[in-house]
Coordinates of C-alpha atoms and ligand atoms in Angstrom, one line a residue:
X1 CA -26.2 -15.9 -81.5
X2 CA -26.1 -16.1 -77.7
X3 CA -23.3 -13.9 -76.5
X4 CA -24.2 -12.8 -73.1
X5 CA -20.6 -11.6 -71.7
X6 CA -20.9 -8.0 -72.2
X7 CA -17.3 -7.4 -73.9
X8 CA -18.4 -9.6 -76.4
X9 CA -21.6 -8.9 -76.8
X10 CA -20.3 -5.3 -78.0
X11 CA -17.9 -6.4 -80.1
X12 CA -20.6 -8.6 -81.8
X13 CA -22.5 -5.3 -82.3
X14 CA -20.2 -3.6 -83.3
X15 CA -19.0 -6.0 -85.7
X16 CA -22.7 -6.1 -87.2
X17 CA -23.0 -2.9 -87.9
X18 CA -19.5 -2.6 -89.8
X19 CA -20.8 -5.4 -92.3
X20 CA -24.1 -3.8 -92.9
X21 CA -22.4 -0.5 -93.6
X22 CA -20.3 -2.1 -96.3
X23 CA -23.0 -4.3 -97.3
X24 CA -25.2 -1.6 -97.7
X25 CA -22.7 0.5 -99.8
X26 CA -20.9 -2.3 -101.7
X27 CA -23.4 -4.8 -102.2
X28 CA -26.6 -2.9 -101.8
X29 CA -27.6 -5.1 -99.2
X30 CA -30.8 -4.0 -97.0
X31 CA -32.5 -5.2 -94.2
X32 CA -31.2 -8.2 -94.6
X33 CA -27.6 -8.8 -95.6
X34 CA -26.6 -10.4 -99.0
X35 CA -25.6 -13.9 -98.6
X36 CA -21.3 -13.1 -98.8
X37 CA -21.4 -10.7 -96.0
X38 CA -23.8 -13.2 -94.1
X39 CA -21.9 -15.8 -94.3
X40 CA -19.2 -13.9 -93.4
X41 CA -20.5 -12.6 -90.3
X42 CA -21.8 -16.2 -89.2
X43 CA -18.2 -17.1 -89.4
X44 CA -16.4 -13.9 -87.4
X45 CA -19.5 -14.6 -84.7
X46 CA -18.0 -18.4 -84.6
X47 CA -14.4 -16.9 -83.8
X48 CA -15.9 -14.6 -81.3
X49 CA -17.8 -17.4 -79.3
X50 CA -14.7 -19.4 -79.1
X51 CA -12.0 -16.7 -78.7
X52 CA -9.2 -17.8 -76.4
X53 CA -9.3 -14.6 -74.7
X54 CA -13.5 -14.1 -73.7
X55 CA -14.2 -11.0 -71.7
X56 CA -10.6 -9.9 -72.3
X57 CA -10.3 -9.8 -75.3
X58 CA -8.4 -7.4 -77.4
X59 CA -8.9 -6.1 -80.9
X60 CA -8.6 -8.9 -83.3
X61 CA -5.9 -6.3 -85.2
X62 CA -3.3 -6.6 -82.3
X63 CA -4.1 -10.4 -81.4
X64 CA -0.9 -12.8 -81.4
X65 CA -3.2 -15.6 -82.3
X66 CA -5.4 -14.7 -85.1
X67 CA -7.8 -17.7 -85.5
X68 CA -9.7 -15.9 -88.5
X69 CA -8.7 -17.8 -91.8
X70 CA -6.5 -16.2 -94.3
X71 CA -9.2 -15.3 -96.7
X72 CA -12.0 -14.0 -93.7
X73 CA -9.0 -11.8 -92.1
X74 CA -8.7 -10.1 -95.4
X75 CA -12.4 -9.9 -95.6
X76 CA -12.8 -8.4 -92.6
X77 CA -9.9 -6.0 -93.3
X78 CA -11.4 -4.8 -96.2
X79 CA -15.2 -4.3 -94.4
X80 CA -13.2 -2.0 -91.4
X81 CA -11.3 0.0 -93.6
X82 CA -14.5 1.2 -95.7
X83 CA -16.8 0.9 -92.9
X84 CA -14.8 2.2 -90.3
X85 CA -15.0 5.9 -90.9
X86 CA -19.1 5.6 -90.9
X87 CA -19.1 4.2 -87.6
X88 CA -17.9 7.3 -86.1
X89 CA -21.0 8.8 -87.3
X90 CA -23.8 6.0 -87.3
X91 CA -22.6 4.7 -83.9
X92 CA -20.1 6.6 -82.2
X93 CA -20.2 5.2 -78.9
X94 CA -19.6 1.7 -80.7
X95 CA -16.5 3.3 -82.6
X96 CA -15.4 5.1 -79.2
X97 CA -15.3 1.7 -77.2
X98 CA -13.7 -0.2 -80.3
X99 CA -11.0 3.1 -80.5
X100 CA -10.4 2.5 -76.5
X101 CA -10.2 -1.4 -76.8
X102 CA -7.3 -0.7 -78.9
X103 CA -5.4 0.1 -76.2
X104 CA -6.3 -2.8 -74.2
X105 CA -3.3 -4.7 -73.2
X106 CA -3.1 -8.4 -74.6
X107 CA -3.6 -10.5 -71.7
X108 CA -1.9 -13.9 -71.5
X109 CA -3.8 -16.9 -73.4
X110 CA -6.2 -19.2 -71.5
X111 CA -7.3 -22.9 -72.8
X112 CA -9.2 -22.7 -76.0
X113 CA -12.9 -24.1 -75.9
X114 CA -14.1 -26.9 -77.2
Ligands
LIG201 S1 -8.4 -13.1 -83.8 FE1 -7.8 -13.2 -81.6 S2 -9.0 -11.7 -80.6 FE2 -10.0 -12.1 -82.6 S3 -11.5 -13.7 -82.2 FE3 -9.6 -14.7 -82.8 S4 -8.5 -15.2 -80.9 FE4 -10.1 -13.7 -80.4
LIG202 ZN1 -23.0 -8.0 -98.7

């Protein structure tokens, strides 16, 4: 994936390394992940490229729009609540930025891309 904006490059990390935490633990996934979680993450990395917000994004938890589908969000729910606690550990300066993008203010929408 070519994510070169910093803000989103991080969140693409970050998001990464959530899913192969889970995968790891739930799925016994290794090096590579299993094909759910893959599939999964090929999809969130989709959302990211085309998020409305770019560079200014916030945390998809406190987004008005929410462009995941039904079934992904409550993936993706389910990956930060049992890999979340890890990441403080295994990358805490990737859990610290996530923590302070929480408090980033929503900023107003801009056009979609196509
Ligand atoms: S849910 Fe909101 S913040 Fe997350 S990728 Fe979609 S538009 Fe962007
Ligand atoms: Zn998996």
């Amino acid at each position: 994936m070519a994510l070169t904006k910093q803000r989103l490059a991080r969140e693409h990390r970050t998001l990464t390394a959530m899913v192969r935490i889970y995968c790891r633990r739930e799925h016994g996934g290794g090096a590579e992940l299993c094909a759910e979680c893959r599939t999964l993450l090929d999809y969130a990395e989709g959302r990211l490229e085309r998020c409305v917000f770019q560079e200014e994004k916030p945390t998809c938890a406190k987004c008005p729009v929410h462009c995941y589908a039904a079934t992904q969000r409550e993936r993706v729910k389910v990956i930060m609540r049992v890999a979340g606690p890890k990441m403080l550990w295994r990358h805490p300066i990737l859990a610290a930025r996530h923590m302070l993008d929480g408090f980033r203010p929503v900023p107003p929408l801009k056009k979609p891309k196509d």
